[in-house]
Short mmCIF file of C-alpha atoms in Angstrom, two decimals:
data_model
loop_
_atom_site.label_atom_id
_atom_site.label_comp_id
_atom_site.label_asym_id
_atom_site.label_seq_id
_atom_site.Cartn_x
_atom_site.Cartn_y
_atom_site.Cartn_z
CA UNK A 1 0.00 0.00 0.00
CA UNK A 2 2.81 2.38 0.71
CA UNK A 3 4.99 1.97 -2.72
CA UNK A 4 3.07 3.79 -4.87
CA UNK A 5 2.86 6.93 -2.71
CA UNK A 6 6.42 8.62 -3.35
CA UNK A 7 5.67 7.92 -7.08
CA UNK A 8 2.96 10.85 -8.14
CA UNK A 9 5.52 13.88 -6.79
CA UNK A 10 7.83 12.10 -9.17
CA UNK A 11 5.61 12.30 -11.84
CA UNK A 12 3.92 16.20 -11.56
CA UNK A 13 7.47 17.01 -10.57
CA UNK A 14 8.70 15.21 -14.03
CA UNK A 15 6.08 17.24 -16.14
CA UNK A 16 7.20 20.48 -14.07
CA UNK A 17 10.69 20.42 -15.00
CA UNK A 18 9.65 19.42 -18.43
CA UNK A 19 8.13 22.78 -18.84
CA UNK A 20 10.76 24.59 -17.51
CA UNK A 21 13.94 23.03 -19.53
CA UNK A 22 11.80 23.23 -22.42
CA UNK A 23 11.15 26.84 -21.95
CA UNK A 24 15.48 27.01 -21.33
CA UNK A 25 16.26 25.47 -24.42
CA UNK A 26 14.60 28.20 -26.64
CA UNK A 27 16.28 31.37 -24.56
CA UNK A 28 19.78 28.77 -24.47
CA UNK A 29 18.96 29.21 -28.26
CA UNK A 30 18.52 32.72 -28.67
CA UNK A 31 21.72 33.21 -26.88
CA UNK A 32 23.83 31.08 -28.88
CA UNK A 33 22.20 32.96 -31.70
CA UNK A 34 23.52 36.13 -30.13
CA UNK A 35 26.77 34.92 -29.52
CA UNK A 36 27.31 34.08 -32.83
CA UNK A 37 26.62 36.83 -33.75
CA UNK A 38 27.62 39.56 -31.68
CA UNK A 39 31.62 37.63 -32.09
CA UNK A 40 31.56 37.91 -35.57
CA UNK A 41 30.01 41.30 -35.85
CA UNK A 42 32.00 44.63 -36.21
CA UNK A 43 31.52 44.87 -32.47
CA UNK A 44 33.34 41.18 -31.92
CA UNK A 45 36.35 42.88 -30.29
CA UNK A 46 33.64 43.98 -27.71
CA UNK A 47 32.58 40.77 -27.33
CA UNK A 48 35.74 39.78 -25.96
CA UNK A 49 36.75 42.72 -24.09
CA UNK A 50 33.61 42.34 -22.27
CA UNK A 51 34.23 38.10 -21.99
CA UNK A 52 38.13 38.42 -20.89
CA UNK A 53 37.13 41.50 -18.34
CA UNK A 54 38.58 40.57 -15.16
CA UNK A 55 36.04 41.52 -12.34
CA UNK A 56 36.97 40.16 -8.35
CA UNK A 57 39.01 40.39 -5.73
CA UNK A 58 42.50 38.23 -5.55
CA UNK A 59 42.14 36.95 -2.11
CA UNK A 60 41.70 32.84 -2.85
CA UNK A 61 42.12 33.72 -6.53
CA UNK A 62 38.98 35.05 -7.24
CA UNK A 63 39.78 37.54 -9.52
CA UNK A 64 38.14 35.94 -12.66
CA UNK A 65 36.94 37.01 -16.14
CA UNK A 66 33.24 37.58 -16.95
CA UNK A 67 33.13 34.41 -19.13
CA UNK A 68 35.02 32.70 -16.05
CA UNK A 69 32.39 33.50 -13.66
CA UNK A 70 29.38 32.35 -16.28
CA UNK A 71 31.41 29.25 -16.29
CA UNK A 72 32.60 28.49 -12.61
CA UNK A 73 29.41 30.77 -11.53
CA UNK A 74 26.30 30.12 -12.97
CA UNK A 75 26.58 26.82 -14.02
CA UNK A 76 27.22 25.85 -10.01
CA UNK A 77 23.81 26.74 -9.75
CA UNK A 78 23.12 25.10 -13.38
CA UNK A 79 24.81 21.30 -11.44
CA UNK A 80 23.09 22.18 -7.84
CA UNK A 81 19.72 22.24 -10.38
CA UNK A 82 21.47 18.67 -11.48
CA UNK A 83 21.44 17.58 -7.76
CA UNK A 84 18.81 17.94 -6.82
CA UNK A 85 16.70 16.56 -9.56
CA UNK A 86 19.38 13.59 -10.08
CA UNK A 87 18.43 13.14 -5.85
CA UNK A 88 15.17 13.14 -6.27
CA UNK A 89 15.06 10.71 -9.03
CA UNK A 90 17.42 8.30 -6.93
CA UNK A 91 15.12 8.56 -3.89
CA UNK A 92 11.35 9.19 -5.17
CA UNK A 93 11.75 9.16 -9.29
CA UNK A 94 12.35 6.83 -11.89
CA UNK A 95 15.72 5.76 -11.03
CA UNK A 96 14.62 4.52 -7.49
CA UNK A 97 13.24 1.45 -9.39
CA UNK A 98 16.13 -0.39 -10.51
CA UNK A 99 14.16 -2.65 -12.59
CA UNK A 100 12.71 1.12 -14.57
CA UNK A 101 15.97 2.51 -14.41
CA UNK A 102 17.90 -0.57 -15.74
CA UNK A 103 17.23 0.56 -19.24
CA UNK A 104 17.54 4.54 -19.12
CA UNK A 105 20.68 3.99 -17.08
CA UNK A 106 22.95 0.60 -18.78
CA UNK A 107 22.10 3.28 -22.18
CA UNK A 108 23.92 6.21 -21.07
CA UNK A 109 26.55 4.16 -19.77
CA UNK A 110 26.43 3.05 -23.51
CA UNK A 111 26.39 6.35 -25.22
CA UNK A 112 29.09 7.83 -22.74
CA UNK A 113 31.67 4.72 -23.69
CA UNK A 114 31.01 4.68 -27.43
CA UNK A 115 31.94 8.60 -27.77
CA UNK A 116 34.90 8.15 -26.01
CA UNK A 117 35.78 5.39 -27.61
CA UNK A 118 35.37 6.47 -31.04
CA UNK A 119 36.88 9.99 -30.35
CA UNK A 120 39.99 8.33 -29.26
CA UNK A 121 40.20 6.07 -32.02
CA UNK A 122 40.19 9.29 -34.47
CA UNK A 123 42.49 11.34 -32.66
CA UNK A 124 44.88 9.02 -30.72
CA UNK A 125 48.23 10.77 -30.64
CA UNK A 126 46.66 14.12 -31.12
CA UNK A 127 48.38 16.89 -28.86
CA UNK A 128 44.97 17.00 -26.34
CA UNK A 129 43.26 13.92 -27.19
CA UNK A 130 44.30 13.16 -23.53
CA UNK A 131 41.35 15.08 -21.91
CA UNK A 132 39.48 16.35 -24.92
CA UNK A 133 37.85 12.69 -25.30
CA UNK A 134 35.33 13.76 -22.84
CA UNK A 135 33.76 16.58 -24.53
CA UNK A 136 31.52 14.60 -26.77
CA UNK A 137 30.62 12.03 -23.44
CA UNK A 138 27.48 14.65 -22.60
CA UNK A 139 23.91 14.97 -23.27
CA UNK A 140 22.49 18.49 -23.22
CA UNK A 141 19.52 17.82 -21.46
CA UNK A 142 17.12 21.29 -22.08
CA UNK A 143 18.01 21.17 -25.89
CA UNK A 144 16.98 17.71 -25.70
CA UNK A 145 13.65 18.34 -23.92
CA UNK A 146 13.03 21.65 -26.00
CA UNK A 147 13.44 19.47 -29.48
CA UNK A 148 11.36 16.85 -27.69
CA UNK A 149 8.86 18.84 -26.46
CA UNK A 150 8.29 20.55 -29.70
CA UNK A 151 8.21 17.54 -32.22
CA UNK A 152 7.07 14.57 -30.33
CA UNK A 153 3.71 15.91 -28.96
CA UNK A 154 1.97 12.27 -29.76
CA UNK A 155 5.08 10.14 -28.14
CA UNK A 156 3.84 8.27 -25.06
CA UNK A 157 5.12 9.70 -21.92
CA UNK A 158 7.45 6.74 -21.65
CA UNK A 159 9.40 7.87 -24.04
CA UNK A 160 9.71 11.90 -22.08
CA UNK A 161 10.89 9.85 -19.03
CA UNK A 162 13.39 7.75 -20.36
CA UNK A 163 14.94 10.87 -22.52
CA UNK A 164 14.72 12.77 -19.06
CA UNK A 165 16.42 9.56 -17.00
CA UNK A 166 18.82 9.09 -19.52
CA UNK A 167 19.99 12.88 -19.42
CA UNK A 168 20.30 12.60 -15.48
CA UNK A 169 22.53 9.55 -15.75
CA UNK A 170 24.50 10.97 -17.99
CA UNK A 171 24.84 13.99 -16.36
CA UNK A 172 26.05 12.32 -13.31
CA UNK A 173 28.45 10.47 -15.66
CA UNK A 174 29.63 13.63 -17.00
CA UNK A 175 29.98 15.21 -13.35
CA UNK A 176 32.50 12.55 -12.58
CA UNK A 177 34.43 13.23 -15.65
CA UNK A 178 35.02 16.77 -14.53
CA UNK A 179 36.06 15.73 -11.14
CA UNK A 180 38.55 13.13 -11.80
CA UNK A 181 39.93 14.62 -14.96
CA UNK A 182 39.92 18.18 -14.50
CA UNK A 183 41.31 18.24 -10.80
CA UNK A 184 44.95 19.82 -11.65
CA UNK A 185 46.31 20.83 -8.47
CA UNK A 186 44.82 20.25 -5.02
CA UNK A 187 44.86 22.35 -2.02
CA UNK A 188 43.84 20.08 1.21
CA UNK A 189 42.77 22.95 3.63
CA UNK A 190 40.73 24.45 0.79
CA UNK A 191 39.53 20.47 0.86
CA UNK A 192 39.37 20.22 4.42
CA UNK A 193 37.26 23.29 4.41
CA UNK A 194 35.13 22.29 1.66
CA UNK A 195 34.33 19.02 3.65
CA UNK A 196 33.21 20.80 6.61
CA UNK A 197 30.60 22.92 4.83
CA UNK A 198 28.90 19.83 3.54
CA UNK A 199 28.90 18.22 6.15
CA UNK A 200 27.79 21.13 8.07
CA UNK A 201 24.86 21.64 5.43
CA UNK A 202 24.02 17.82 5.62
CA UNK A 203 23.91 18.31 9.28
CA UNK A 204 21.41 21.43 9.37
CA UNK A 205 18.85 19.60 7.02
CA UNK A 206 18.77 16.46 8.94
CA UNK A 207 17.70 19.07 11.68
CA UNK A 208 15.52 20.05 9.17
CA UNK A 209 16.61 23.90 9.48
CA UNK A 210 15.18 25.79 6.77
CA UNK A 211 16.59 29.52 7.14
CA UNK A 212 17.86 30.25 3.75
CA UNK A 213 20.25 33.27 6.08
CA UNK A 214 22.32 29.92 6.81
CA UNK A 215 22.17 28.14 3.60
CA UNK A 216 23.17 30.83 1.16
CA UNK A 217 26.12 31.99 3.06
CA UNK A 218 27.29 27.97 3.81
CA UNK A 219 26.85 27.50 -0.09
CA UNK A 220 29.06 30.51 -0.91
CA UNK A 221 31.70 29.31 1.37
CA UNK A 222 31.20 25.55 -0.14
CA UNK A 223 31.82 27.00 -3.76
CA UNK A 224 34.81 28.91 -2.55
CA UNK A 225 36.42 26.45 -0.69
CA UNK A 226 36.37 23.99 -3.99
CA UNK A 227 37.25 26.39 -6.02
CA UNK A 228 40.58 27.28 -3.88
CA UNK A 229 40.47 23.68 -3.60
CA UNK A 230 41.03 22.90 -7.40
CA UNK A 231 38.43 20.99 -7.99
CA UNK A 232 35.97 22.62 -10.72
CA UNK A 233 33.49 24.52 -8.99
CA UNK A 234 30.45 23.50 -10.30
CA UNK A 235 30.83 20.35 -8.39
CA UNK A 236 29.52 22.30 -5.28
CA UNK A 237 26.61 22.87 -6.92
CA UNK A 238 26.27 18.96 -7.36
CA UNK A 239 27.23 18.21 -4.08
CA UNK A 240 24.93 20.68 -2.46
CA UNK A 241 21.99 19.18 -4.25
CA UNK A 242 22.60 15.40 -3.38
CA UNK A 243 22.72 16.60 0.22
CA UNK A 244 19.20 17.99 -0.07
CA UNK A 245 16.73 16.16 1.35
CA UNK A 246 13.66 14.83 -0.84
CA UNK A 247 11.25 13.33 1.57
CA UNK A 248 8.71 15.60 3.13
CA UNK A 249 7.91 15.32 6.19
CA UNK A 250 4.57 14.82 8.17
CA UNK A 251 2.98 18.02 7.34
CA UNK A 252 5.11 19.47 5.52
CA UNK A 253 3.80 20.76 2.18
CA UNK A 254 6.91 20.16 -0.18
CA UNK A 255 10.23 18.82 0.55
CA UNK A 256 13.66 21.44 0.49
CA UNK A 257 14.61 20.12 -2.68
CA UNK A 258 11.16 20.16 -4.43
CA UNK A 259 10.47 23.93 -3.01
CA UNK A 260 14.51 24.50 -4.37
CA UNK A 261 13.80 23.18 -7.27
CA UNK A 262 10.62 25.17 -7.89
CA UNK A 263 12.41 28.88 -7.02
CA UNK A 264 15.99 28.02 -8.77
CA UNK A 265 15.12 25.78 -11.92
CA UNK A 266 13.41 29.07 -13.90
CA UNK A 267 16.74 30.88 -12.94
CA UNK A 268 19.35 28.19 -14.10
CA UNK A 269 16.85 27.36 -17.08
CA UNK A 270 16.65 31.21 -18.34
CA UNK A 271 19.48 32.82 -17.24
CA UNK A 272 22.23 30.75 -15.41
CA UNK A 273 22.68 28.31 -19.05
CA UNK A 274 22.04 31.42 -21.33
CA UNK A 275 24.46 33.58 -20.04
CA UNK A 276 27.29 30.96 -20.32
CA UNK A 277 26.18 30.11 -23.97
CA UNK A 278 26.37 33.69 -24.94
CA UNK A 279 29.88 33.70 -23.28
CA UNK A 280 31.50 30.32 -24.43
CA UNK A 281 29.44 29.66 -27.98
CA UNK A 282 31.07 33.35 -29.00
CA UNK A 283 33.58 31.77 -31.59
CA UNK A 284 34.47 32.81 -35.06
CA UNK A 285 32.59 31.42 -38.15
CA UNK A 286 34.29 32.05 -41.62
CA UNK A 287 35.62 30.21 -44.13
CA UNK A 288 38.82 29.25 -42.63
CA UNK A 289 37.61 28.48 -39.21
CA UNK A 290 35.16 25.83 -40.68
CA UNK A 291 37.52 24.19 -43.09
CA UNK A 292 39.74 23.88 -39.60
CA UNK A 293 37.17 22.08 -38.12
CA UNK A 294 36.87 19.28 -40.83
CA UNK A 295 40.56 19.14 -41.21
CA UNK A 296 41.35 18.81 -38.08
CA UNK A 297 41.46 15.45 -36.08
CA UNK A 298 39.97 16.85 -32.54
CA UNK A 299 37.00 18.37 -33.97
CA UNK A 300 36.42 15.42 -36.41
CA UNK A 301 36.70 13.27 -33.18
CA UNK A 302 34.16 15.38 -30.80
CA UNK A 303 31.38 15.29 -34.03
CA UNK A 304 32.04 11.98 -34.76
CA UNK A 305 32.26 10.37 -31.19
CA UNK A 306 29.16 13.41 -30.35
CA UNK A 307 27.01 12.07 -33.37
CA UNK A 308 27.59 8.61 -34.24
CA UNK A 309 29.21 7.60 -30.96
CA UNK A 310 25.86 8.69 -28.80
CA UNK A 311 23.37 6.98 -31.46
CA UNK A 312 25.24 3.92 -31.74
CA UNK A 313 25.78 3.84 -27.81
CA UNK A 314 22.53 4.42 -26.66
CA UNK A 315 20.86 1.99 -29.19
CA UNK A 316 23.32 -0.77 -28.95
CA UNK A 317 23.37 -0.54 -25.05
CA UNK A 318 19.45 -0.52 -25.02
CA UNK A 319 19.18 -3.49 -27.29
CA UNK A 320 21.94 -5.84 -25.72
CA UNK A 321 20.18 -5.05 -22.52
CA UNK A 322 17.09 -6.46 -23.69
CA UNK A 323 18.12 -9.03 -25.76
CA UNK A 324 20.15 -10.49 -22.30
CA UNK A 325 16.76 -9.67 -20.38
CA UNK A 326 18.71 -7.27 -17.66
CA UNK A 327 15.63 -4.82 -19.49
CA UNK A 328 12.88 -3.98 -20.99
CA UNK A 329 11.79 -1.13 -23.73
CA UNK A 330 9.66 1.78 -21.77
CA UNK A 331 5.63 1.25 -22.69
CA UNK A 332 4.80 1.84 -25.92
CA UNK A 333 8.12 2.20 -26.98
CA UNK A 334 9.49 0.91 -30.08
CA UNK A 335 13.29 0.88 -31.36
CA UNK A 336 12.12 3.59 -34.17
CA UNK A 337 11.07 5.61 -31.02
CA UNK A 338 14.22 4.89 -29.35
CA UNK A 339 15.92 5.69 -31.82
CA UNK A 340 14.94 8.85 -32.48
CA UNK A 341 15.40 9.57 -29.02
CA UNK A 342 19.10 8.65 -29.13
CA UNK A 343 19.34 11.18 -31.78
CA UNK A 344 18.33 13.67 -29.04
CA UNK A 345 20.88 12.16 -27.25
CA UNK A 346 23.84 13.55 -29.66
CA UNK A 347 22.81 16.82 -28.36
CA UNK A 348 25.64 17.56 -26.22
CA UNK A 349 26.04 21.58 -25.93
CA UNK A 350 26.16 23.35 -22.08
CA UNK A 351 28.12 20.22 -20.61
CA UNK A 352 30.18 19.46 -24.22
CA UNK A 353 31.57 23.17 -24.17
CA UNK A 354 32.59 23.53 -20.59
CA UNK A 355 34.46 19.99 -20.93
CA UNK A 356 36.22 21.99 -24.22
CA UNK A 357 36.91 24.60 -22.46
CA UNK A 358 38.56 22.62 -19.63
CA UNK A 359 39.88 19.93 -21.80
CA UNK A 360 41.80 22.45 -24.76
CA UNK A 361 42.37 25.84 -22.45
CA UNK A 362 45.90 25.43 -22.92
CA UNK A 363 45.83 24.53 -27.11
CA UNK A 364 44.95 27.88 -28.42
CA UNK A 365 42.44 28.14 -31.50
CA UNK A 366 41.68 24.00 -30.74
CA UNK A 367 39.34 25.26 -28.04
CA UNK A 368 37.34 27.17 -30.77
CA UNK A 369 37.52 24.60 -32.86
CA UNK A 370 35.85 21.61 -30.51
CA UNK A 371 33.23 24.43 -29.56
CA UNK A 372 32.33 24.46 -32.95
CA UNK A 373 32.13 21.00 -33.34
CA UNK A 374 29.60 20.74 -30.36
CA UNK A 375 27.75 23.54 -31.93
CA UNK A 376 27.17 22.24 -35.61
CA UNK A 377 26.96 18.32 -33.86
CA UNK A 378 23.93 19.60 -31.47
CA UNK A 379 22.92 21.31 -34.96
CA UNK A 380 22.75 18.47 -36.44
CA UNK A 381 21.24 16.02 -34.13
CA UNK A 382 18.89 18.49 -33.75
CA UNK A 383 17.53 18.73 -36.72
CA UNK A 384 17.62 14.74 -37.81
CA UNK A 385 16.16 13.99 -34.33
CA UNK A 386 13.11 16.33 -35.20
CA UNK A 387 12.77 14.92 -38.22
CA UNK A 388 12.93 11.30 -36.83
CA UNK A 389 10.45 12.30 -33.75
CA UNK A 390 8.03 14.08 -36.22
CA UNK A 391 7.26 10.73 -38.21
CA UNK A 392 7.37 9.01 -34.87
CA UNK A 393 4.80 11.19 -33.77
CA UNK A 394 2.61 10.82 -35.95
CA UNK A 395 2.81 7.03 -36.25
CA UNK A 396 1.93 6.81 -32.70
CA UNK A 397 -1.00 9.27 -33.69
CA UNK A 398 -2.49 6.79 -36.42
CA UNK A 399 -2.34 3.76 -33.77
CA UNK A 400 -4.12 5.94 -31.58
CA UNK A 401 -6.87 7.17 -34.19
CA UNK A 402 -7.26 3.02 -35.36
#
């Protein structure tokens, strides 16, 4: 009697954040749009003045460029978003079921291997290859929803929750990437300090404490401290978010994390993502800097491992994990369907250019080359995943009309 309760906040929660990523993608559009072209307008050397401005004080080496802070900044709060809905669907959601989440999560373990895989195999020996074999490992997941959202009206709601699952997983995937392989130097007070904050914050929410005068100040320190730390920052944000608790109690309304995600999604959604598109998707477009791109092994790799490395991961996963019975397809869900959705799953953008950024900071015009790569891939999947979800759609519409 008491299983299926924890299951319908899941599910209005799940249509919720739907809406809202949706809603993300578009303005996550419009500012790549701008990006574009605002760097490759007459007013481009504004466009970097204003990215490379250094704004900050020096104490704990804060004193960080604007597209720095968009990057180590915003997108904290873009991965504390990521905690707390990848929490929630541990605990209460989808992936609390390990027999529903088998699927959704053995196929982004397959479309994170086959990308890296394939983008090694490309570029092995290439001056970068050593860290830039992430970048195509992620999933953006509003893009994904948006294109979802906007050309699969007549999909069964299966198919939304396994795209959404999917994303999570391989966001968490993609979290530990950024960890393990972008941790350069490490500072073990900054650590120690870090620690303490957590725990600290872990502490006050099993007391169930709820003053937002002690949380916002702990979470500033928390970011600080693994920053100074050298371990990216956004992995406070992540860290922060698991720690929220997702239970409600006896009469208690909504739980912290639900009533987080509810005042911070629209704000990571429309401006937190946004801003560091318009920041880190500024790159120049001409003649020269595409033929670069398909010259060059690293880009090939990232479009190659993004597009063909995802598909064939996510499908090939999903269908040896059936055929050896550890799962089963999502309700109504055929392998067309799946496929398609895979497609979506080549879209890797907010998560694909911070790991190029990271990866190629120290190769010069390679950086801007990847970043294009991730831009014309999620293009590109895009646009075939559309098409693919259009005709899926309206299959699914004719079985429904017979």
């Amino acid at each position: 009697m008491n299983a299926p309760g924890p299951r319908r906040p899941a599910v209005t929660e799940f249509a919720r954040f739907l809406r809202t990523e949706t809603t993300g993608g578009m303005i996550l559009l419009a500012a790549t749009a701008i990006a574009l072209l605002w760097a490759n307008s007459p007013l481009g050397d504004v466009y970097q003045a204003v990215r490379d401005f250094k704004i900050g004080p020096e104490f704990l080496h804060l004193d960080l460029t604007v597209g720095t802070w968009a990057k180590d900044g915003l997108l904290a709060l873009f991965f504390f978003v990521v905690g707390l809905e990848l929490k929630r669907e541990l605990v209460v959601g989808e992936l609390s079921n390990m027999k529903a989440a088998a699927l959704p999560i053995l196929a982004a373990i397959g479309g994170m291997v086959m990308p890296a895989v394939i983008a090694l195999s490309i570029a092995w020996g290439e001056p970068g290859i050593d860290q830039a074999w992430a970048i195509p490992v992620a999933t953006d997941i509003a893009f994904a929803l948006g294109v979802l959202a906007l050309t699969g009206s007549n999909l069964p709601n299966s198919a939304r929750v396994f795209l959404l699952s999917l994303a999570v997983v391989d966001d968490l995937g993609a979290i530990l990437v950024i960890a393990v392989l972008f941790t350069a130097s490490f500072d073990l007070i900054a650590a120690a300090v870090a620690i303490a904050a957590l725990a600290l914050y872990a502490w006050l929410q099993h007391k169930r404490v709820r003053s937002p005068w002690l949380y916002v100040p702990l979470a500033v320190v928390t970011w600080v401290a693994v920053h100074s730390a050298g371990i990216h920052a956004t992995i406070a944000g992540v860290a922060l978010g698991l720690l929220t608790r997702v239970r409600p109690d006896e009469g208690e309304e909504e739980a912290p994390a639900i009533r987080l995600e509810h005042r911070l999604q629209p704000w990571s959604a429309a401006v937190a993502v946004p801003v560091f598109a318009l920041f880190a998707a500024g790159i120049a477009v001409d003649a020269d800097s595409l033929a670069d791109v398909f010259r060059n092994a690293i880009p090939l790799a990232v479009m190659a491992g993004l597009f063909a490395g995802k598909i064939i991961g996510i499908v090939g996963a999903s269908m040896l994990a059936v055929r050896l019975r550890l799962a089963k397809l999502p309700r109504n869900v055929g392998w067309l369907d799946l496929l398609a959705l895979a497609t979506l799953g080549a879209v890797g953008f907010t998560v694909s250019l911070l790991i190029a950024e990271l990866a190629l900071v120290e190769y010069g015009p390679l950086v801007e080359e990847a970043k294009a790569a991730v831009l014309i891939t999620s293009a590109v999947a895009s646009l075939v995943g559309a098409a693919l979800l259009v005709r899926r759609s309206r299959a699914h519409a004719e079985n429904d009309d017979e």
